[in-house]
CSV table of C-alpha atoms in Angstrom, one decimal:
chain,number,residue,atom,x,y,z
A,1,UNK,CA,-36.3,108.7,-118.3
A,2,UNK,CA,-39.1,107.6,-116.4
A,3,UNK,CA,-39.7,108.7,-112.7
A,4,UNK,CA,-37.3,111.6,-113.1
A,5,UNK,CA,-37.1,115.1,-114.2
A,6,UNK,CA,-35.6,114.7,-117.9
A,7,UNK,CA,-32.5,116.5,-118.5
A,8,UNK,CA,-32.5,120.4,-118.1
A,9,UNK,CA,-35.2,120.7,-115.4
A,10,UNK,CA,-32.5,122.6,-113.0
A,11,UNK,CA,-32.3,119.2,-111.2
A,12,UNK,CA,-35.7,118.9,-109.4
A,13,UNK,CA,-36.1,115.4,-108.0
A,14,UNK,CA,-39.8,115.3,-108.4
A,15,UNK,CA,-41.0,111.7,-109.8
A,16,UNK,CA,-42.9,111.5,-113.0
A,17,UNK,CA,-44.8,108.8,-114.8
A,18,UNK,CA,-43.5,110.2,-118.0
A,19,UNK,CA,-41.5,112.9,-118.8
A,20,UNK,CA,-44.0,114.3,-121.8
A,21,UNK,CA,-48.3,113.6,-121.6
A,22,UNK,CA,-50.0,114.4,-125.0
A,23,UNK,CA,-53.5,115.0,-124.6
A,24,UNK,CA,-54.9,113.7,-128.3
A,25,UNK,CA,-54.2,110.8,-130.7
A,26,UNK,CA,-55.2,112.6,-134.1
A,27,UNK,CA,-52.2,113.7,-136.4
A,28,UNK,CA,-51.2,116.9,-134.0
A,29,UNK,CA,-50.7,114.7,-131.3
A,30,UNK,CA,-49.0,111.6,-133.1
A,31,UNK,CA,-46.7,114.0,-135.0
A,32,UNK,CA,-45.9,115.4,-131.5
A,33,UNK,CA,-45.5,112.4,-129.7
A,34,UNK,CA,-43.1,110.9,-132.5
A,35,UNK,CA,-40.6,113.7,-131.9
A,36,UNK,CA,-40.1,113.8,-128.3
A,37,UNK,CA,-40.3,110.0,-127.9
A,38,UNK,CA,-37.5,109.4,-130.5
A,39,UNK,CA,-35.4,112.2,-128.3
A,40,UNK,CA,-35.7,109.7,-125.5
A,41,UNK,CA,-38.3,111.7,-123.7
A,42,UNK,CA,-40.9,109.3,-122.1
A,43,UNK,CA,-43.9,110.2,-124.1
A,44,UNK,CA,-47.5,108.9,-123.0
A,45,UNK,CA,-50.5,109.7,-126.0
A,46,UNK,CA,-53.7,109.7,-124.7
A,47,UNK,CA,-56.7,108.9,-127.0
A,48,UNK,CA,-60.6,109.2,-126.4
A,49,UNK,CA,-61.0,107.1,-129.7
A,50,UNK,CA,-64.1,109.2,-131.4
A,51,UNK,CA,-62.4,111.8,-133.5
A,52,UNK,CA,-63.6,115.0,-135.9
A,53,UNK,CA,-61.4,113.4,-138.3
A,54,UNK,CA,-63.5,110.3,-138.3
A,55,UNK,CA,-66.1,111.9,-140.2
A,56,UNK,CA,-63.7,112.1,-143.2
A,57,UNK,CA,-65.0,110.0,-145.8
A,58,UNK,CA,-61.6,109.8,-147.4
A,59,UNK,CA,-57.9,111.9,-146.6
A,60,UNK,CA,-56.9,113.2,-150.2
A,61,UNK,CA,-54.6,115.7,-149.7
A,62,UNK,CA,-52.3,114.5,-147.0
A,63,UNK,CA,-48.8,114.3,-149.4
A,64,UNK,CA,-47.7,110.9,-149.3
A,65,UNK,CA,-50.5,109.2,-150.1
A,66,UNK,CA,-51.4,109.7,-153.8
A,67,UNK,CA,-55.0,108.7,-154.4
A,68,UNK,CA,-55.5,109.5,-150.7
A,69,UNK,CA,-56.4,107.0,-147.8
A,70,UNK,CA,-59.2,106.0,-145.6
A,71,UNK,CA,-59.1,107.8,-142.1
A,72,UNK,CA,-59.3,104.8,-140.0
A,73,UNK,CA,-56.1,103.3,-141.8
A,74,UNK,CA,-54.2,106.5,-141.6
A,75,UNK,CA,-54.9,107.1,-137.7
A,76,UNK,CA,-54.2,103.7,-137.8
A,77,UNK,CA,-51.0,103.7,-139.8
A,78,UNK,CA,-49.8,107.5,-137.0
A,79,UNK,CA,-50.7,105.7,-134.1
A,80,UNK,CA,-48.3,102.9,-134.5
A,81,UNK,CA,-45.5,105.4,-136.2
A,82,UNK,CA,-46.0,106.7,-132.4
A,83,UNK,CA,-45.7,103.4,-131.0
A,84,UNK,CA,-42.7,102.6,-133.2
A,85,UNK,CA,-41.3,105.8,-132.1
A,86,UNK,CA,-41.8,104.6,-128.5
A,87,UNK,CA,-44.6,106.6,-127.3
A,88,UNK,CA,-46.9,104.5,-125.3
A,89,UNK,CA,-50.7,104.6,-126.2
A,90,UNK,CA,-53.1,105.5,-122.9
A,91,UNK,CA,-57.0,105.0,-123.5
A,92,UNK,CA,-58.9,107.4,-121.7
A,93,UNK,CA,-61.1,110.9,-122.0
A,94,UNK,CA,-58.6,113.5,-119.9
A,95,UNK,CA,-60.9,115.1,-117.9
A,96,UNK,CA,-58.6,117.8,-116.0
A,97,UNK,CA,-55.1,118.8,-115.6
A,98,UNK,CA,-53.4,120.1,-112.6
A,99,UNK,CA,-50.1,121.6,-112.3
A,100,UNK,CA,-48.1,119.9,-109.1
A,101,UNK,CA,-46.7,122.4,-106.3
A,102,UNK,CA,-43.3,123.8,-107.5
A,103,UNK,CA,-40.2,122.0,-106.6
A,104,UNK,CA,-37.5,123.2,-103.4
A,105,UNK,CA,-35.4,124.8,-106.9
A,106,UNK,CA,-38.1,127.2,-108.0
A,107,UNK,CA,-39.2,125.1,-111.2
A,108,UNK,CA,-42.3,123.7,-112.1
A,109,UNK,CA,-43.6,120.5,-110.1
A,110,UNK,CA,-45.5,119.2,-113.6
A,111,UNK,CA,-48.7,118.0,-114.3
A,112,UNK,CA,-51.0,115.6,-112.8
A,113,UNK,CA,-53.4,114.4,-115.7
A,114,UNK,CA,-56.8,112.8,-114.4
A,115,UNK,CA,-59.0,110.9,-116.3
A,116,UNK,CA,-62.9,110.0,-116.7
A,117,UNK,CA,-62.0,106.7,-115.4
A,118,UNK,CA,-60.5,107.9,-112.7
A,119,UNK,CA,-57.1,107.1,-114.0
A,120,UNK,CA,-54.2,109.8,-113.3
A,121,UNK,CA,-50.9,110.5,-114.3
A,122,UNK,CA,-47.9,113.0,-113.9
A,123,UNK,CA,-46.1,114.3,-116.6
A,124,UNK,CA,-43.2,116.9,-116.7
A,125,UNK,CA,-44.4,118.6,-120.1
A,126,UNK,CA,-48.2,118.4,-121.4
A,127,UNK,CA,-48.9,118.9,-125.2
A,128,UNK,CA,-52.3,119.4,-125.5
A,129,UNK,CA,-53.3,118.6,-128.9
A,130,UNK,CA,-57.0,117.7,-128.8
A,131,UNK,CA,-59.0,119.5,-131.5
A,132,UNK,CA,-62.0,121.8,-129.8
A,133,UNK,CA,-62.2,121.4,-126.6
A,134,UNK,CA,-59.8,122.5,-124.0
A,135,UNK,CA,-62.0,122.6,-120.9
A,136,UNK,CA,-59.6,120.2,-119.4
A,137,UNK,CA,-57.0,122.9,-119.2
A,138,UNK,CA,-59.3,125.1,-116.9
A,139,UNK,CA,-57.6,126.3,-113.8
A,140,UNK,CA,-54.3,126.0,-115.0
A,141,UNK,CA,-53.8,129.9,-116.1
A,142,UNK,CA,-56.6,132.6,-115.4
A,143,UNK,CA,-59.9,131.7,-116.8
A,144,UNK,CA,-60.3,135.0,-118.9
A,145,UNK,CA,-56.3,134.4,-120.5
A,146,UNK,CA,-57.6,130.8,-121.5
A,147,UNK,CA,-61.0,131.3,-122.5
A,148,UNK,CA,-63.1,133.7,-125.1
A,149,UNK,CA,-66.5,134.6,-125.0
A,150,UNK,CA,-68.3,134.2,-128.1
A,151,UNK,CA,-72.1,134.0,-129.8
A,152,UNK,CA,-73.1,130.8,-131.5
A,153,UNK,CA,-76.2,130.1,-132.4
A,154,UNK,CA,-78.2,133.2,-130.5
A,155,UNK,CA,-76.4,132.3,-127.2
A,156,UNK,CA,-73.0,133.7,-125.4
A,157,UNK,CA,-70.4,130.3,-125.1
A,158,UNK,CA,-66.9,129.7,-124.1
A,159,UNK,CA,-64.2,128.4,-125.8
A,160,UNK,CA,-60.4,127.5,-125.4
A,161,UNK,CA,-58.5,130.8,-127.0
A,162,UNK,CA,-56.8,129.6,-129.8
A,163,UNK,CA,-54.4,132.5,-129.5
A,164,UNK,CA,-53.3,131.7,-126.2
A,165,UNK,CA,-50.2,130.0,-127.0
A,166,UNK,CA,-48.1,131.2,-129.7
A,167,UNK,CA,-46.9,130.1,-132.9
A,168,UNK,CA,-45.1,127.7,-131.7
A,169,UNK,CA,-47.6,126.6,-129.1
A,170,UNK,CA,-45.6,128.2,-125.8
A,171,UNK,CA,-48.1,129.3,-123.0
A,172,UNK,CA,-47.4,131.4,-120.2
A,173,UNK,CA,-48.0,128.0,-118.2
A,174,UNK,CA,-44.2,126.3,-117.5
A,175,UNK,CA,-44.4,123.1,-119.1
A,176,UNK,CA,-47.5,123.0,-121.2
A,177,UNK,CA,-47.7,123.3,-124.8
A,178,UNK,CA,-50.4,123.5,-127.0
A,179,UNK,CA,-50.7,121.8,-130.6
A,180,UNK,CA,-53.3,121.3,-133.8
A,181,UNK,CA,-56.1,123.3,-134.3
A,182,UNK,CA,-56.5,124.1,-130.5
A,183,UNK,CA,-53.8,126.0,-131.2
A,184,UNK,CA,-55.3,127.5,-134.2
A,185,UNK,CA,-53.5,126.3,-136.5
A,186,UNK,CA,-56.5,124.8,-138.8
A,187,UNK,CA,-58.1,121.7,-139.6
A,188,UNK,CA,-56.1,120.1,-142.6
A,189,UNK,CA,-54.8,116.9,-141.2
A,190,UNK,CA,-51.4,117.7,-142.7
A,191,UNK,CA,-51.1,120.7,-140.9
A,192,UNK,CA,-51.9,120.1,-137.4
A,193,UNK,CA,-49.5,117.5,-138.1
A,194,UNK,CA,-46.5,119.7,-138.8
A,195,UNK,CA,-47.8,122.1,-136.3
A,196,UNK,CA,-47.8,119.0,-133.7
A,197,UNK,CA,-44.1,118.3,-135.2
A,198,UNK,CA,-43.3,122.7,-134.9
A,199,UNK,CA,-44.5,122.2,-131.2
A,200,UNK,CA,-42.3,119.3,-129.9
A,201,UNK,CA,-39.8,120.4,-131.9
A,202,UNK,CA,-40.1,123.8,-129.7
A,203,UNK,CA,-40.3,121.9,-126.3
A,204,UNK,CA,-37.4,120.2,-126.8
A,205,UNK,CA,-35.3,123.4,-127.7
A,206,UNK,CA,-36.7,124.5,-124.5
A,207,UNK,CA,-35.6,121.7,-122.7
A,208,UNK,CA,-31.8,121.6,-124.5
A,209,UNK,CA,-31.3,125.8,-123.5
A,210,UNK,CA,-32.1,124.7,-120.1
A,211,UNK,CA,-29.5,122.2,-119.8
A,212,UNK,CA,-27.4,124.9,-121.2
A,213,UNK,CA,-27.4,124.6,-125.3
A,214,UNK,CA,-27.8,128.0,-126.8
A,215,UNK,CA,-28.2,129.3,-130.4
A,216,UNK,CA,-28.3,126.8,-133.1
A,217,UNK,CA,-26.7,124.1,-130.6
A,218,UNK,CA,-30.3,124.3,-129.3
A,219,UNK,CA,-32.0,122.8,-131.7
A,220,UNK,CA,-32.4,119.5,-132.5
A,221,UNK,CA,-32.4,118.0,-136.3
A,222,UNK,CA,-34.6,115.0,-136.0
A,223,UNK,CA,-33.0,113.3,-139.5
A,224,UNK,CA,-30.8,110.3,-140.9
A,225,UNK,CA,-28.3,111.0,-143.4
A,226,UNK,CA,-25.7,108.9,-145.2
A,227,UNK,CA,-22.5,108.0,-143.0
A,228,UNK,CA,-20.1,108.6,-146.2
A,229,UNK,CA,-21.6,112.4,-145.9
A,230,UNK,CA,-19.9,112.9,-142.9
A,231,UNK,CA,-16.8,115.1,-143.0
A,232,UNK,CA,-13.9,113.5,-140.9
A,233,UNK,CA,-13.2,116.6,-139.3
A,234,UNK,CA,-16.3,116.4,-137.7
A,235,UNK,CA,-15.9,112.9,-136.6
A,236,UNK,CA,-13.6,113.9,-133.9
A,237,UNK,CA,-15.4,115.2,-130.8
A,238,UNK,CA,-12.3,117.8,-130.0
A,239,UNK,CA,-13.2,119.4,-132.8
A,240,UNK,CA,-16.6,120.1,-131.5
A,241,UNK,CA,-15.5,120.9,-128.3
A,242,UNK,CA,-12.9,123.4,-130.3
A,243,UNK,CA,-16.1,125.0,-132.0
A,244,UNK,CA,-18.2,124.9,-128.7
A,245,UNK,CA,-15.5,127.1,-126.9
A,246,UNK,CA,-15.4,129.5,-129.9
A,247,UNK,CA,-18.9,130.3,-129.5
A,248,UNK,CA,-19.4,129.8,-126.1
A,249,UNK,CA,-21.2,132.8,-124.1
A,250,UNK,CA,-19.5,134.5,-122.0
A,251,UNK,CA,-18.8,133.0,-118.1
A,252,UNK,CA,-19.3,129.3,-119.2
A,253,UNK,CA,-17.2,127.0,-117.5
A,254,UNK,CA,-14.4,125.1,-119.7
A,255,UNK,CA,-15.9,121.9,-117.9
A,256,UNK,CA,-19.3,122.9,-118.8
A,257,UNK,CA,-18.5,123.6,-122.8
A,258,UNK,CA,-16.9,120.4,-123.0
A,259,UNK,CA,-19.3,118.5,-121.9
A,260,UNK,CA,-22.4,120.2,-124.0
A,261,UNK,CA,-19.9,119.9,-126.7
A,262,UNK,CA,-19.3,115.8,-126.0
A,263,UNK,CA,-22.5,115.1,-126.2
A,264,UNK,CA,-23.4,117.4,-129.0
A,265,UNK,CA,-20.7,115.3,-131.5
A,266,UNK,CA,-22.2,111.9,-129.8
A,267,UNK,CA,-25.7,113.0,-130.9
A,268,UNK,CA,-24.8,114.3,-134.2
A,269,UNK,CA,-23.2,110.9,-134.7
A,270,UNK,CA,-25.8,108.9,-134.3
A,271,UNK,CA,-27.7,110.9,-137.4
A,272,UNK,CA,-25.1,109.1,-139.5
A,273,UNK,CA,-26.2,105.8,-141.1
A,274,UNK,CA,-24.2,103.2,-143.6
A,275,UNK,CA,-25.6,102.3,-146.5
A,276,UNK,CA,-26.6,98.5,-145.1
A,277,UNK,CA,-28.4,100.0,-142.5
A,278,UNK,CA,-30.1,102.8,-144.3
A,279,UNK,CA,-31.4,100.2,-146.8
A,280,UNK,CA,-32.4,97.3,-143.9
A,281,UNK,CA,-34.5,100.8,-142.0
A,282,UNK,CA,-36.4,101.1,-145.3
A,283,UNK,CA,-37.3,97.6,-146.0
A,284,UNK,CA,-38.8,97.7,-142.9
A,285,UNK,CA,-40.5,100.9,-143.1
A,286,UNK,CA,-41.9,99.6,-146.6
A,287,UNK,CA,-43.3,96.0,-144.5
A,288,UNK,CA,-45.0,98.3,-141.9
A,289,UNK,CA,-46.9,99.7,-144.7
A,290,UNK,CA,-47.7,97.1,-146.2
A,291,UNK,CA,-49.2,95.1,-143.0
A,292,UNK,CA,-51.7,97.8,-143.0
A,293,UNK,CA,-53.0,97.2,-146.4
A,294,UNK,CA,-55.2,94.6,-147.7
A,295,UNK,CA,-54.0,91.4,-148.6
A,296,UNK,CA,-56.2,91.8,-151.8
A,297,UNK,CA,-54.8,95.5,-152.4
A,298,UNK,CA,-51.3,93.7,-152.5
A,299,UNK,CA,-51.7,91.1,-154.9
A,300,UNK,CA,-53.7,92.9,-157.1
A,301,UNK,CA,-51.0,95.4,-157.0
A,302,UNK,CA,-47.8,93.0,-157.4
A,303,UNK,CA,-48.0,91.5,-161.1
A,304,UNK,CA,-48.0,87.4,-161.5
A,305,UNK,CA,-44.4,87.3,-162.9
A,306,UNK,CA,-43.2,88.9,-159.1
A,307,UNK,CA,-44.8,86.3,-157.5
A,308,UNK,CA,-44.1,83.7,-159.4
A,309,UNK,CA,-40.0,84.6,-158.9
A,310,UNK,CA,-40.9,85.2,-155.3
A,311,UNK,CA,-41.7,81.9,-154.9
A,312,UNK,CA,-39.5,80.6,-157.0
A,313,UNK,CA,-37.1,82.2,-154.6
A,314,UNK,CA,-38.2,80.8,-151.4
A,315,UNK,CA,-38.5,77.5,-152.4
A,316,UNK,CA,-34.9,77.8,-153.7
A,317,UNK,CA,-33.8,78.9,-150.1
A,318,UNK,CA,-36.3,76.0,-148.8
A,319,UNK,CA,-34.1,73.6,-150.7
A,320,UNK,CA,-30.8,75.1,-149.7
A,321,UNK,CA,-31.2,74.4,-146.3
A,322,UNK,CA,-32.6,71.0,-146.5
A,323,UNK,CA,-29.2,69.9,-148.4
A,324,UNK,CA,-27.5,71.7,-145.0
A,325,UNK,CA,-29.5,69.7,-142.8
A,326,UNK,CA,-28.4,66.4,-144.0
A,327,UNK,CA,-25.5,64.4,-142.9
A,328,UNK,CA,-22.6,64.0,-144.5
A,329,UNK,CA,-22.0,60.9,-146.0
């Protein structure tokens, strides 16, 4: 929810331009961006537009894609999954980020993001998920906890410490996350991918035990499934809120289980799909695919007789409707 602290802050009233800023547009950052923005976080991606993974001549081992795919097509192709997802897309080389003054409840005031353009931005959460360089994190956490010294090339340099955060890309900074190979995680596209995924999927179990989730209640399955796999029992909210209060630490309020538990049932509801709208979800996943491929690529690949009875089709509807159009007589 834009220009508001998102759910589980402790309350602070501080205004935001977005509830999540990811620093990075490559696979790390995509991946991340996907997940938070289809929790409803708002989610702002910034790209600088050159990218290590330009230099690929071709990605062949990113699963998916069989005889592999041209880099420009898949950043293409993650950018607008981001988009789609509902991450908005920021141009613009981050050149600094500054964590705000705490708020009147003790928690953390966010993140003001400027860029080289002068451009700025505040942000609860910041994923950083660009691939070397982290200088723009400097002055956030002591210099010597983000930084290593090291010897390249007959000279002493810095670098962002790539075992700052930890696995799962939590720094000692409230709010700000660290993804991708920054993180250390390597350089396979595939992987700073999942770790991007591993990350978001880590702030957003952060942000559910804050507004009181614990355990497994605290996670959050990011997955359709099949509505006739749903078991009835579990159809009913009460039964949730039965469960809830079964497993509910000790002191929570009755009022306060119920209402984790309500919304709990009404999330896991949503995961449920029916078959129409399973099947109309992939049709239009397989059309966004498509649109990025070349017309050429398409017809080459679709054999004459498909064409012919796709036509064949379309001029049948064509006709059908001109016989609706006319008057009776």
């Amino acid at each position: 929810m834009i220009g508001e602290a998102p759910s589980g802050d402790g309350g602070a009233d501080q205004p935001f331009d977005a509830d999540v800023a990811v620093v990075g547009g490559g696979p790390a950052g995509c991946s991340a961006g996907v997940f938070t923005a289809r929790y409803g976080l708002e989610t702002v991606v910034f790209d600088r537009g050159p990218s290590s993974l330009r230099r690929c001549a071709c990605l062949e081992n990113y699963l998916g894609f069989p005889c592999g795919i041209d880099v420009e097509r898949f950043l293409e192709l993650a950018q607008t999954h981001a988009e789609e997802a509902g991450c908005r897309l920021r141009e613009g080389l981050v050149e600094s980020v500054v964590a705000l003054e705490e708020c009147e409840n003790g928690e953390s005031g966010g993140f003001r993001l400027e860029t080289q353009d002068d451009g700025t931005m505040t942000a609860r959460f910041v994923i950083a998920a660009t691939k070397y360089d982290g200088e723009y994190l400097r002055g956030l956490d002591d210099d010597e906890a983000l930084f290593i010294t090291e010897e390249k090339n007959g000279e002493q340099v810095e670098r962002f410490d790539r075992n700052y955060p930890d696995t799962e890309g939590r720094t000692s900074v409230d709010g700000l996350y660290v993804a991708g190979p920054l993180a250390g995680c390597g350089d396979q596209a595939i992987i700073a991918a999942g770790h991007g995924a591993t990350v978001a999927r880590a702030l957003l179990r952060d942000l559910r035990r804050a507004d009181g989730y614990w355990g497994r209640f605290a996670e959050r399955y990011d997955w359709r499934r099949y509505l006739e796999n749903r078991q009835e029992e579990w159809a009913d909210p009460e039964r949730w809120v039965e469960l809830f209060a079964a497993e509910a630490p000790d002191g929570l309020e009755a009022d306060e289980v119920r209402r984790l538990a309500e919304a709990y049932a009404d999330e896991r509801d949503d995961t449920y799909l029916d078959d129409e709208t399973a099947t109309r979800r992939a049709e239009r996943g397989q059309r966004q695919l498509a649109d990025a491929l070349d017309d050429e690529v398409l017809l080459e690949a679709v054999d004459d007789a498909a064409i012919l009875e796709r036509a064949e089709r379309l001029e049948g509807a064509e006709s059908l409707t001109d016989d609706d159009d006319r008057p009776d007589s």
